[in-house]
mmCIF file of C-alpha atoms in Angstrom:
data_model
loop_
_atom_site.group_PDB
_atom_site.id
_atom_site.type_symbol
_atom_site.label_atom_id
_atom_site.label_comp_id
_atom_site.label_asym_id
_atom_site.label_seq_id
_atom_site.Cartn_x
_atom_site.Cartn_y
_atom_site.Cartn_z
ATOM 1 C CA MET A 160 -23.880 14.437 -102.146
ATOM 2 C CA THR A 161 -24.050 17.775 -100.598
ATOM 3 C CA GLU A 162 -21.291 20.775 -101.164
ATOM 4 C CA SER A 163 -20.095 20.374 -97.355
ATOM 5 C CA THR A 164 -19.660 16.598 -98.158
ATOM 6 C CA THR A 165 -17.581 17.349 -101.106
ATOM 7 C CA ILE A 166 -15.490 19.906 -99.504
ATOM 8 C CA LYS A 167 -14.613 16.750 -96.628
ATOM 9 C CA ARG A 168 -13.847 14.757 -98.822
ATOM 10 C CA SER A 169 -11.735 17.323 -100.743
ATOM 11 C CA SER A 170 -9.614 18.440 -97.692
ATOM 12 C CA THR A 171 -9.462 14.725 -96.376
ATOM 13 C CA ALA A 172 -7.709 13.720 -100.359
ATOM 14 C CA VAL A 173 -5.255 16.684 -99.829
ATOM 15 C CA LEU A 174 -4.564 15.492 -95.872
ATOM 16 C CA LEU A 175 -3.874 12.006 -97.687
ATOM 17 C CA GLY A 176 -1.687 13.045 -100.008
ATOM 18 C CA ILE A 177 1.071 15.596 -98.041
ATOM 19 C CA PHE A 178 1.120 12.430 -95.789
ATOM 20 C CA ALA A 179 1.695 9.844 -98.664
ATOM 21 C CA ALA A 180 4.466 12.393 -99.716
ATOM 22 C CA PHE A 181 5.790 12.430 -96.195
ATOM 23 C CA ALA A 182 5.545 8.690 -95.951
ATOM 24 C CA PHE A 183 7.516 8.191 -99.706
ATOM 25 C CA ALA A 184 10.182 10.490 -98.685
ATOM 26 C CA GLY A 185 11.120 8.655 -95.192
ATOM 27 C CA THR A 186 11.315 5.423 -97.165
ATOM 28 C CA ALA A 187 13.611 7.051 -99.662
ATOM 29 C CA CYS A 188 15.581 8.160 -96.432
ATOM 30 C CA PHE A 189 15.498 4.817 -94.997
ATOM 31 C CA VAL A 190 16.306 2.666 -97.880
ATOM 32 C CA PHE A 191 19.249 5.374 -98.221
ATOM 33 C CA GLN A 192 20.320 4.632 -94.929
ATOM 34 C CA THR A 193 20.233 0.821 -95.263
ATOM 35 C CA MET A 194 22.287 0.774 -98.303
ATOM 36 C CA GLN A 195 24.859 3.042 -96.760
ATOM 37 C CA GLY A 196 24.546 1.889 -92.949
ATOM 38 C CA LEU A 197 23.431 3.689 -89.722
ATOM 39 C CA HIS A 198 26.990 5.989 -90.548
ATOM 40 C CA VAL A 199 25.087 8.285 -92.238
ATOM 41 C CA ALA A 200 22.949 9.519 -88.862
ATOM 42 C CA ASN A 201 24.923 11.505 -86.337
ATOM 43 C CA LEU A 202 25.640 8.516 -83.740
ATOM 44 C CA GLY A 203 28.595 7.176 -82.698
ATOM 45 C CA ASN A 204 30.244 5.413 -79.488
ATOM 46 C CA ASP A 205 29.043 8.252 -77.688
ATOM 47 C CA VAL A 206 25.938 8.403 -78.552
ATOM 48 C CA THR A 207 24.535 5.050 -79.599
ATOM 49 C CA TRP A 208 20.925 5.615 -79.124
ATOM 50 C CA GLY A 209 19.343 8.795 -80.813
ATOM 51 C CA LEU A 210 16.295 10.091 -82.549
ATOM 52 C CA TYR A 211 15.321 7.003 -83.808
ATOM 53 C CA ILE A 212 14.888 5.811 -79.357
ATOM 54 C CA VAL A 213 13.392 9.135 -78.947
ATOM 55 C CA GLY A 214 10.596 8.838 -81.879
ATOM 56 C CA PHE A 215 10.140 5.084 -79.805
ATOM 57 C CA LEU A 216 9.697 6.225 -76.320
ATOM 58 C CA LEU A 217 7.602 8.945 -77.417
ATOM 59 C CA PHE A 218 5.253 7.024 -79.440
ATOM 60 C CA THR A 219 5.049 4.182 -77.201
ATOM 61 C CA GLY A 220 3.945 6.670 -74.685
ATOM 62 C CA VAL A 221 1.219 8.012 -76.955
ATOM 63 C CA ALA A 222 -0.068 4.821 -77.176
ATOM 64 C CA ALA A 223 -0.304 4.195 -73.733
ATOM 65 C CA GLY A 224 -1.439 7.636 -72.307
ATOM 66 C CA CYS A 225 -4.122 7.487 -75.697
ATOM 67 C CA LEU A 226 -5.184 4.094 -73.698
ATOM 68 C CA LEU A 227 -5.424 5.267 -70.422
ATOM 69 C CA PHE A 228 -7.621 7.931 -71.649
ATOM 70 C CA ALA A 229 -9.145 5.914 -73.627
ATOM 71 C CA SER A 230 -10.071 3.194 -71.093
ATOM 72 C CA ALA A 231 -11.145 5.376 -67.372
ATOM 73 C CA PRO A 232 -14.197 6.390 -68.800
ATOM 74 C CA PHE A 233 -14.894 2.679 -68.183
ATOM 75 C CA VAL A 234 -13.573 1.695 -65.280
ATOM 76 C CA PHE A 235 -14.075 5.018 -62.861
ATOM 77 C CA SER A 236 -17.211 6.505 -62.248
ATOM 78 C CA GLY A 237 -18.025 9.956 -63.121
ATOM 79 C CA LEU A 238 -16.002 9.811 -66.268
ATOM 80 C CA GLU A 239 -19.017 8.667 -68.474
ATOM 81 C CA ALA A 240 -18.965 12.385 -70.287
ATOM 82 C CA TYR A 241 -15.819 11.296 -72.059
ATOM 83 C CA ARG A 242 -16.669 7.442 -72.974
ATOM 84 C CA PRO A 243 -17.848 8.879 -76.868
ATOM 85 C CA TYR A 244 -14.649 10.225 -77.136
ATOM 86 C CA ALA A 245 -12.991 6.763 -76.132
ATOM 87 C CA ARG A 246 -13.287 5.517 -80.002
ATOM 88 C CA VAL A 247 -10.979 7.707 -81.359
ATOM 89 C CA ALA A 248 -8.594 7.926 -78.673
ATOM 90 C CA SER A 249 -7.968 3.665 -79.482
ATOM 91 C CA PHE A 250 -7.464 4.390 -82.721
ATOM 92 C CA VAL A 251 -5.317 6.899 -82.156
ATOM 93 C CA ALA A 252 -3.255 4.378 -79.502
ATOM 94 C CA VAL A 253 -2.866 1.994 -83.039
ATOM 95 C CA ALA A 254 -2.748 4.199 -85.659
ATOM 96 C CA CYS A 255 0.018 6.461 -84.450
ATOM 97 C CA GLY A 256 1.287 5.226 -81.622
ATOM 98 C CA CYS A 257 1.829 1.184 -81.998
ATOM 99 C CA LEU A 258 2.555 1.743 -85.665
ATOM 100 C CA CYS A 259 4.972 5.157 -85.087
ATOM 101 C CA ALA A 260 6.531 3.094 -82.132
ATOM 102 C CA GLY A 261 6.926 -0.184 -84.061
ATOM 103 C CA LEU A 262 8.365 1.870 -86.906
ATOM 104 C CA PHE A 263 11.167 3.536 -85.319
ATOM 105 C CA ILE A 264 12.580 0.462 -83.350
ATOM 106 C CA LEU A 265 12.722 -1.021 -86.777
ATOM 107 C CA VAL A 266 15.100 1.557 -88.722
ATOM 108 C CA ASP A 267 16.690 1.895 -85.122
ATOM 109 C CA THR A 268 18.535 -1.594 -86.102
ATOM 110 C CA GLY A 269 19.550 -1.117 -89.323
ATOM 111 C CA ASN A 270 18.440 -3.622 -91.106
ATOM 112 C CA PRO A 271 14.401 -4.277 -90.088
ATOM 113 C CA LEU A 272 15.422 -8.194 -90.404
ATOM 114 C CA ARG A 273 17.013 -8.182 -87.001
ATOM 115 C CA ALA A 274 14.270 -6.957 -85.172
ATOM 116 C CA PHE A 275 12.776 -10.252 -85.279
ATOM 117 C CA SER A 276 15.248 -11.752 -83.245
ATOM 118 C CA ILE A 277 14.117 -10.340 -80.669
ATOM 119 C CA LEU A 278 11.097 -12.449 -80.821
ATOM 120 C CA THR A 279 13.111 -15.432 -82.521
ATOM 121 C CA SER A 280 16.115 -15.699 -79.930
ATOM 122 C CA PHE A 281 14.830 -13.961 -77.479
ATOM 123 C CA GLN A 282 15.595 -13.773 -73.699
ATOM 124 C CA ILE A 283 13.337 -13.968 -71.254
ATOM 125 C CA MET A 284 15.173 -11.458 -68.229
ATOM 126 C CA SER A 285 15.920 -8.682 -71.169
ATOM 127 C CA PRO A 286 13.740 -5.492 -70.934
ATOM 128 C CA LEU A 287 14.224 -5.212 -74.652
ATOM 129 C CA PHE A 288 12.023 -8.033 -75.260
ATOM 130 C CA TRP A 289 9.219 -7.399 -72.518
ATOM 131 C CA ASP A 290 8.878 -3.983 -74.243
ATOM 132 C CA THR A 291 8.037 -5.586 -77.065
ATOM 133 C CA VAL A 292 5.651 -8.307 -75.323
ATOM 134 C CA ILE A 293 4.083 -4.727 -74.651
ATOM 135 C CA LEU A 294 3.859 -3.202 -77.704
ATOM 136 C CA ILE A 295 2.539 -5.947 -79.275
ATOM 137 C CA ALA A 296 -0.255 -6.459 -76.158
ATOM 138 C CA TYR A 297 -0.756 -2.614 -76.836
ATOM 139 C CA VAL A 298 -1.807 -3.224 -80.951
ATOM 140 C CA VAL A 299 -4.118 -6.509 -79.921
ATOM 141 C CA LEU A 300 -5.791 -4.844 -77.293
ATOM 142 C CA GLY A 301 -6.079 -1.817 -78.770
ATOM 143 C CA CYS A 302 -7.690 -3.164 -82.079
ATOM 144 C CA ALA A 303 -9.658 -5.494 -79.638
ATOM 145 C CA PHE A 304 -10.992 -2.292 -77.761
ATOM 146 C CA THR A 305 -11.524 0.005 -80.662
ATOM 147 C CA PHE A 306 -14.044 -2.776 -82.620
ATOM 148 C CA ALA A 307 -15.891 -3.522 -78.888
ATOM 149 C CA LEU A 308 -16.706 0.236 -78.425
ATOM 150 C CA VAL A 309 -17.577 0.931 -81.993
ATOM 151 C CA LYS A 310 -20.093 -2.323 -81.617
ATOM 152 C CA ALA A 311 -21.157 -0.492 -78.539
ATOM 153 C CA HIS A 312 -21.868 2.451 -80.587
ATOM 154 C CA GLU A 313 -23.775 0.739 -82.733
ATOM 155 C CA GLY A 314 -26.067 -0.541 -80.439
ATOM 156 C CA ALA A 315 -24.560 -4.222 -80.874
ATOM 157 C CA LYS A 316 -22.865 -4.154 -77.977
ATOM 158 C CA THR A 317 -23.664 -2.784 -74.521
ATOM 159 C CA GLU A 318 -21.311 -0.973 -72.236
ATOM 160 C CA ALA A 319 -21.404 -3.308 -69.590
ATOM 161 C CA SER A 320 -20.311 -5.828 -71.746
ATOM 162 C CA VAL A 321 -17.045 -3.482 -72.486
ATOM 163 C CA ARG A 322 -15.885 -2.799 -69.228
ATOM 164 C CA PRO A 323 -14.160 -6.238 -68.554
ATOM 165 C CA LEU A 324 -12.179 -5.131 -71.649
ATOM 166 C CA ALA A 325 -11.889 -1.829 -70.703
ATOM 167 C CA SER A 326 -10.044 -2.811 -67.135
ATOM 168 C CA ALA A 327 -7.391 -5.144 -69.256
ATOM 169 C CA VAL A 328 -6.517 -2.409 -71.439
ATOM 170 C CA PHE A 329 -5.730 0.348 -68.178
ATOM 171 C CA VAL A 330 -3.471 -2.226 -66.626
ATOM 172 C CA ALA A 331 -1.908 -2.772 -70.088
ATOM 173 C CA ALA A 332 -1.284 0.710 -70.217
ATOM 174 C CA LEU A 333 0.160 1.352 -66.909
ATOM 175 C CA LEU A 334 2.703 -1.226 -67.779
ATOM 176 C CA VAL A 335 4.583 1.353 -69.706
ATOM 177 C CA ALA A 336 6.712 1.944 -66.765
ATOM 178 C CA VAL A 337 8.332 -1.393 -67.986
ATOM 179 C CA THR A 338 9.496 0.488 -70.908
ATOM 180 C CA SER A 339 12.052 2.444 -68.323
ATOM 181 C CA LEU A 340 13.637 -0.843 -67.131
ATOM 182 C CA ALA A 341 15.847 -1.004 -70.284
ATOM 183 C CA PHE A 342 17.274 2.251 -68.739
ATOM 184 C CA ALA A 343 17.091 2.207 -65.080
ATOM 185 C CA LEU A 344 18.518 -1.162 -64.845
ATOM 186 C CA GLN A 345 21.376 -0.103 -66.053
ATOM 187 C CA VAL A 346 24.002 0.603 -63.390
ATOM 188 C CA ALA A 347 26.701 2.057 -65.474
ATOM 189 C CA ARG A 348 24.253 4.877 -66.351
ATOM 190 C CA PRO A 349 23.714 6.450 -62.864
ATOM 191 C CA THR A 350 21.398 9.326 -63.631
ATOM 192 C CA TRP A 351 19.337 6.469 -65.497
ATOM 193 C CA ASN A 352 19.296 3.905 -62.420
ATOM 194 C CA ASN A 353 17.020 5.946 -60.742
ATOM 195 C CA PRO A 354 13.731 4.573 -59.424
ATOM 196 C CA GLY A 355 12.386 7.816 -60.289
ATOM 197 C CA LEU A 356 12.540 7.006 -63.681
ATOM 198 C CA MET A 357 9.634 4.934 -63.863
ATOM 199 C CA LEU A 358 7.462 7.541 -62.711
ATOM 200 C CA SER A 359 8.721 9.674 -65.226
ATOM 201 C CA PHE A 360 8.024 7.564 -67.993
ATOM 202 C CA PHE A 361 4.598 7.299 -66.742
ATOM 203 C CA ILE A 362 3.401 10.455 -66.028
ATOM 204 C CA ALA A 363 5.441 11.649 -69.638
ATOM 205 C CA ALA A 364 3.364 8.866 -71.479
ATOM 206 C CA VAL A 365 0.075 10.580 -70.259
ATOM 207 C CA VAL A 366 0.885 13.712 -71.073
ATOM 208 C CA ALA A 367 2.023 13.039 -74.731
ATOM 209 C CA GLY A 368 -1.050 10.774 -75.286
ATOM 210 C CA GLY A 369 -2.958 13.254 -73.826
ATOM 211 C CA SER A 370 -1.432 16.150 -75.736
ATOM 212 C CA VAL A 371 -2.072 14.118 -79.266
ATOM 213 C CA LEU A 372 -6.275 13.700 -77.920
ATOM 214 C CA VAL A 373 -6.708 17.099 -77.127
ATOM 215 C CA ILE A 374 -5.142 18.240 -80.804
ATOM 216 C CA VAL A 375 -7.374 15.810 -82.480
ATOM 217 C CA CYS A 376 -10.706 16.322 -80.131
ATOM 218 C CA ALA A 377 -10.303 19.750 -81.747
ATOM 219 C CA MET A 378 -9.747 18.788 -84.984
ATOM 220 C CA LEU A 379 -12.717 16.525 -85.184
ATOM 221 C CA ASP A 380 -14.890 18.844 -82.960
ATOM 222 C CA ARG A 381 -14.608 21.605 -85.430
ATOM 223 C CA SER A 382 -14.983 19.594 -88.647
ATOM 224 C CA GLY A 383 -17.789 18.045 -86.986
ATOM 225 C CA TYR A 384 -16.848 14.287 -86.711
ATOM 226 C CA LEU A 385 -16.580 14.450 -83.069
ATOM 227 C CA PRO A 386 -18.360 17.415 -81.543
ATOM 228 C CA MET A 387 -16.653 17.984 -77.934
ATOM 229 C CA GLY A 388 -18.825 19.985 -74.885
ATOM 230 C CA GLU A 389 -16.578 22.874 -73.914
ATOM 231 C CA LYS A 390 -16.235 20.765 -70.252
ATOM 232 C CA ALA A 391 -14.773 18.114 -71.630
ATOM 233 C CA ALA A 392 -12.424 19.467 -73.549
ATOM 234 C CA ARG A 393 -11.420 22.031 -70.713
ATOM 235 C CA GLY A 394 -11.140 19.177 -68.035
ATOM 236 C CA LEU A 395 -8.959 17.073 -70.831
ATOM 237 C CA SER A 396 -6.751 19.528 -71.396
ATOM 238 C CA ARG A 397 -6.277 20.241 -67.595
ATOM 239 C CA THR A 398 -5.548 16.882 -66.741
ATOM 240 C CA VAL A 399 -2.553 17.010 -69.399
ATOM 241 C CA ALA A 400 -1.738 20.460 -67.903
ATOM 242 C CA LEU A 401 -1.440 18.343 -63.884
ATOM 243 C CA PHE A 402 0.228 15.718 -65.392
ATOM 244 C CA LEU A 403 2.795 18.227 -67.179
ATOM 245 C CA VAL A 404 3.448 20.294 -64.157
ATOM 246 C CA ALA A 405 4.552 16.527 -62.576
ATOM 247 C CA GLU A 406 6.821 15.814 -65.421
ATOM 248 C CA LEU A 407 8.598 19.130 -64.940
ATOM 249 C CA ALA A 408 9.454 19.158 -61.310
ATOM 250 C CA PHE A 409 10.660 15.796 -62.011
ATOM 251 C CA SER A 410 13.344 17.260 -64.291
ATOM 252 C CA LEU A 411 14.096 20.200 -62.383
ATOM 253 C CA THR A 412 14.427 18.291 -59.019
ATOM 254 C CA GLU A 413 16.675 15.848 -60.954
ATOM 255 C CA ALA A 414 18.727 18.846 -62.630
ATOM 256 C CA PHE A 415 18.869 20.515 -58.862
ATOM 257 C CA SER A 416 19.891 17.580 -56.877
ATOM 258 C CA GLY A 417 22.691 16.998 -59.145
ATOM 259 C CA LEU A 418 24.662 20.684 -59.070
ATOM 260 C CA TYR A 419 23.815 20.616 -55.146
ATOM 261 C CA ILE A 420 26.028 17.641 -54.659
ATOM 262 C CA ALA A 421 28.426 18.960 -57.222
ATOM 263 C CA VAL A 422 30.722 15.961 -57.309
ATOM 264 C CA GLY A 423 30.600 12.987 -59.157
ATOM 265 C CA GLU A 424 28.694 11.611 -62.268
ATOM 266 C CA GLU A 425 25.299 13.529 -61.210
ATOM 267 C CA ALA A 426 26.815 16.436 -60.848
ATOM 268 C CA ALA A 427 28.665 16.532 -64.087
ATOM 269 C CA VAL A 428 25.439 15.436 -65.992
ATOM 270 C CA ALA A 429 23.374 18.487 -64.180
ATOM 271 C CA ALA A 430 26.209 20.548 -65.077
ATOM 272 C CA TRP A 431 26.091 19.338 -68.973
ATOM 273 C CA LEU A 432 22.278 19.980 -68.990
ATOM 274 C CA THR A 433 22.215 23.266 -67.493
ATOM 275 C CA SER A 434 25.143 24.994 -68.658
ATOM 276 C CA GLY A 435 27.134 22.923 -70.218
ATOM 277 C CA PRO A 436 26.663 22.025 -74.284
ATOM 278 C CA GLY A 437 22.795 20.778 -73.141
ATOM 279 C CA ALA A 438 21.916 23.609 -72.147
ATOM 280 C CA PRO A 439 20.222 24.657 -74.835
ATOM 281 C CA PHE A 440 17.940 21.706 -75.400
ATOM 282 C CA PHE A 441 17.099 21.578 -71.375
ATOM 283 C CA TRP A 442 15.758 25.148 -71.504
ATOM 284 C CA ILE A 443 13.801 25.208 -74.641
ATOM 285 C CA GLU A 444 12.202 21.717 -72.663
ATOM 286 C CA VAL A 445 11.608 23.914 -69.659
ATOM 287 C CA ALA A 446 10.433 26.878 -71.350
ATOM 288 C CA CYS A 447 7.938 24.543 -73.850
ATOM 289 C CA SER A 448 6.684 23.174 -70.700
ATOM 290 C CA VAL A 449 6.116 26.376 -68.866
ATOM 291 C CA ALA A 450 4.398 27.880 -71.617
ATOM 292 C CA GLY A 451 2.263 24.248 -72.581
ATOM 293 C CA ILE A 452 0.816 24.629 -68.984
ATOM 294 C CA ALA A 453 0.015 28.259 -69.236
ATOM 295 C CA LEU A 454 -2.098 27.582 -72.383
ATOM 296 C CA LEU A 455 -3.600 24.454 -71.619
ATOM 297 C CA LEU A 456 -5.085 26.069 -68.965
ATOM 298 C CA GLN A 457 -6.665 28.964 -70.739
ATOM 299 C CA LYS A 458 -10.484 28.373 -71.933
ATOM 300 C CA SER A 459 -10.016 28.633 -75.459
ATOM 301 C CA GLN A 460 -10.071 25.567 -77.607
ATOM 302 C CA THR A 461 -7.430 27.222 -79.858
ATOM 303 C CA LEU A 462 -4.838 27.853 -77.168
ATOM 304 C CA HIS A 463 -5.312 24.857 -75.845
ATOM 305 C CA VAL A 464 -4.179 23.087 -79.038
ATOM 306 C CA ALA A 465 -1.524 25.555 -78.905
ATOM 307 C CA GLY A 466 -0.696 24.275 -75.559
ATOM 308 C CA ALA A 467 -0.658 20.698 -76.527
ATOM 309 C CA ALA A 468 1.982 20.816 -79.361
ATOM 310 C CA LEU A 469 3.756 22.664 -76.669
ATOM 311 C CA ALA A 470 3.482 19.891 -73.973
ATOM 312 C CA PHE A 471 4.274 17.266 -76.893
ATOM 313 C CA ALA A 472 7.265 18.964 -77.454
ATOM 314 C CA SER A 473 8.624 19.386 -73.967
ATOM 315 C CA ILE A 474 8.012 15.231 -73.926
ATOM 316 C CA PHE A 475 9.748 14.962 -76.630
ATOM 317 C CA LEU A 476 13.272 16.979 -75.260
ATOM 318 C CA VAL A 477 12.471 14.901 -72.145
ATOM 319 C CA LYS A 478 13.545 11.702 -73.781
ATOM 320 C CA TYR A 479 16.066 13.597 -75.952
ATOM 321 C CA ASN A 480 18.031 14.962 -73.069
ATOM 322 C CA MET A 481 17.186 12.078 -71.103
ATOM 323 C CA LEU A 482 19.696 10.315 -73.792
ATOM 324 C CA GLN A 483 22.186 12.520 -74.812
ATOM 325 C CA ALA A 484 23.147 13.710 -71.392
ATOM 326 C CA GLN A 485 23.905 10.632 -69.725
ATOM 327 C CA LEU A 486 25.701 9.113 -73.267
ATOM 328 C CA HIS A 487 27.839 12.101 -73.348
ATOM 329 C CA ASN A 488 28.594 11.856 -69.740
ATOM 330 C CA PRO A 489 29.840 7.970 -69.320
ATOM 331 C CA LEU A 490 31.605 6.242 -66.208
ATOM 332 C CA ILE A 491 34.208 4.882 -68.725
ATOM 333 C CA GLY A 492 35.397 6.838 -71.504
ATOM 334 C CA PHE A 493 35.385 5.503 -75.083
ATOM 335 C CA ALA A 494 39.885 5.810 -76.431
ATOM 336 C CA GLY A 495 40.090 8.076 -79.679
ATOM 337 C CA PRO A 496 37.939 10.401 -81.381
ATOM 338 C CA VAL A 497 34.015 9.282 -80.520
ATOM 339 C CA ALA A 498 32.079 11.871 -82.159
ATOM 340 C CA ALA A 499 30.024 11.053 -85.448
ATOM 341 C CA PRO A 500 30.938 12.643 -88.739
ATOM 342 C CA GLY A 501 29.527 16.238 -89.326
ATOM 343 C CA ALA A 502 28.253 15.683 -85.454
ATOM 344 C CA PRO A 503 28.546 18.943 -83.825
ATOM 345 C CA ALA A 504 30.924 18.528 -80.496
ATOM 346 C CA GLY A 505 29.421 18.544 -77.391
ATOM 347 C CA ALA A 506 25.761 17.841 -78.079
ATOM 348 C CA TYR A 507 24.388 15.288 -80.021
ATOM 349 C CA PHE A 508 21.907 16.440 -83.740
ATOM 350 C CA PRO A 509 20.053 14.353 -85.802
ATOM 351 C CA ALA A 510 21.596 14.316 -89.483
ATOM 352 C CA MET A 511 19.018 14.916 -92.201
ATOM 353 C CA ILE A 512 18.520 11.658 -93.251
ATOM 354 C CA GLU A 513 17.212 10.881 -89.618
ATOM 355 C CA TRP A 514 14.858 13.799 -89.655
ATOM 356 C CA GLY A 515 13.685 12.659 -92.994
ATOM 357 C CA VAL A 516 13.059 9.013 -91.775
ATOM 358 C CA ALA A 517 11.569 10.167 -88.896
ATOM 359 C CA LEU A 518 9.447 12.384 -90.627
ATOM 360 C CA GLY A 519 8.491 9.610 -92.919
ATOM 361 C CA ILE A 520 7.404 7.451 -90.178
ATOM 362 C CA ILE A 521 5.309 10.316 -88.583
ATOM 363 C CA GLY A 522 3.521 10.088 -92.453
ATOM 364 C CA ILE A 523 2.976 7.086 -92.043
ATOM 365 C CA GLY A 524 0.822 7.222 -88.675
ATOM 366 C CA LEU A 525 -0.993 10.397 -89.861
ATOM 367 C CA LEU A 526 -1.965 8.602 -93.061
ATOM 368 C CA ALA A 527 -3.168 5.300 -91.020
ATOM 369 C CA PHE A 528 -5.078 7.842 -88.684
ATOM 370 C CA THR A 529 -7.122 9.704 -91.698
ATOM 371 C CA LEU A 530 -7.840 6.406 -93.302
ATOM 372 C CA GLY A 531 -9.222 5.304 -90.464
ATOM 373 C CA ILE A 532 -10.733 8.357 -89.591
ATOM 374 C CA SER A 533 -12.606 8.779 -92.986
ATOM 375 C CA LYS A 534 -13.148 4.771 -93.369
ATOM 376 C CA LEU A 535 -14.637 3.342 -89.635
ATOM 377 C CA LYS A 536 -17.065 5.027 -87.588
ATOM 378 C CA LEU A 537 -15.395 6.387 -84.949
ATOM 379 C CA GLY A 538 -17.457 9.745 -84.917
ATOM 380 C CA LYS A 539 -20.959 11.048 -83.473
#
């Protein structure tokens, strides 16, 4: 055994220990939340969906985005240079995207057993049911696609035989826009009841999944696990930057249209978000987007990683702001106090218990990813 191999294994063991600690702490927070009830979170009548739903939306996007990047080189000509990285992209979609998204939904229900009612007592017209179906499809297709890509890499299959499955994965990933229907079909929430929301969800998925891959591919490149050429790395970063420009334009245009009208529900939401209690969150989102775009367009791989981290943060804030801006400005208000105990007036900020649970879920995802990278033949 060489010294470099020993160092790599010890580094992997350290990472596994850190992620396991995160997972354990998050599990402890979730047990406490289950025993005490969801009132320990900063949720109430005004903000009924908080950090857990944001996490679900974010990591569903990661799953869809990674599957798009994994399947596109087999669906479209001219992208063959990205095929060696499809195995990792497909695995990230399952190990991080689907796993974390599913866990965020489970903890949001308060009692995980309630989540099974979506399948046992489903309503065919419910967007939540179709969200569940799509997430399950991502798991099944992602696992099958990863297995097929590994077999193709080992020579047991030809790349041509993978293309039909790649096409199915690509189409399934496009259906991430269906996730937006849980919001877009709510006519009582005018800023959600917007056909552009479906396009925004798709764009955000590409940015979320792409930014994760920029970071992962840079780490694997530096470790020698899966070398990535400068041209391929720059192409991936520029793609993420391009879609981030589109998401930034959507956010700014939506805010501008509400402010320009100056009356009605859209105007109230836009004012709350740009100059009211939600302004810090909105302008940090804009700053992260602008800085992320600038860094992703640079030549340095280190700057690409920093830009990808900012891009991921901006998509987190896009979902965060989409939820709280509309939930804080309902068409019909509630009688009596609506803020959760300890929640800051006029804005939603997750309680420590929510951050703890979320950190644990992300730790579980990273634990699964690290184990997969160390055990599966996904590298060169």
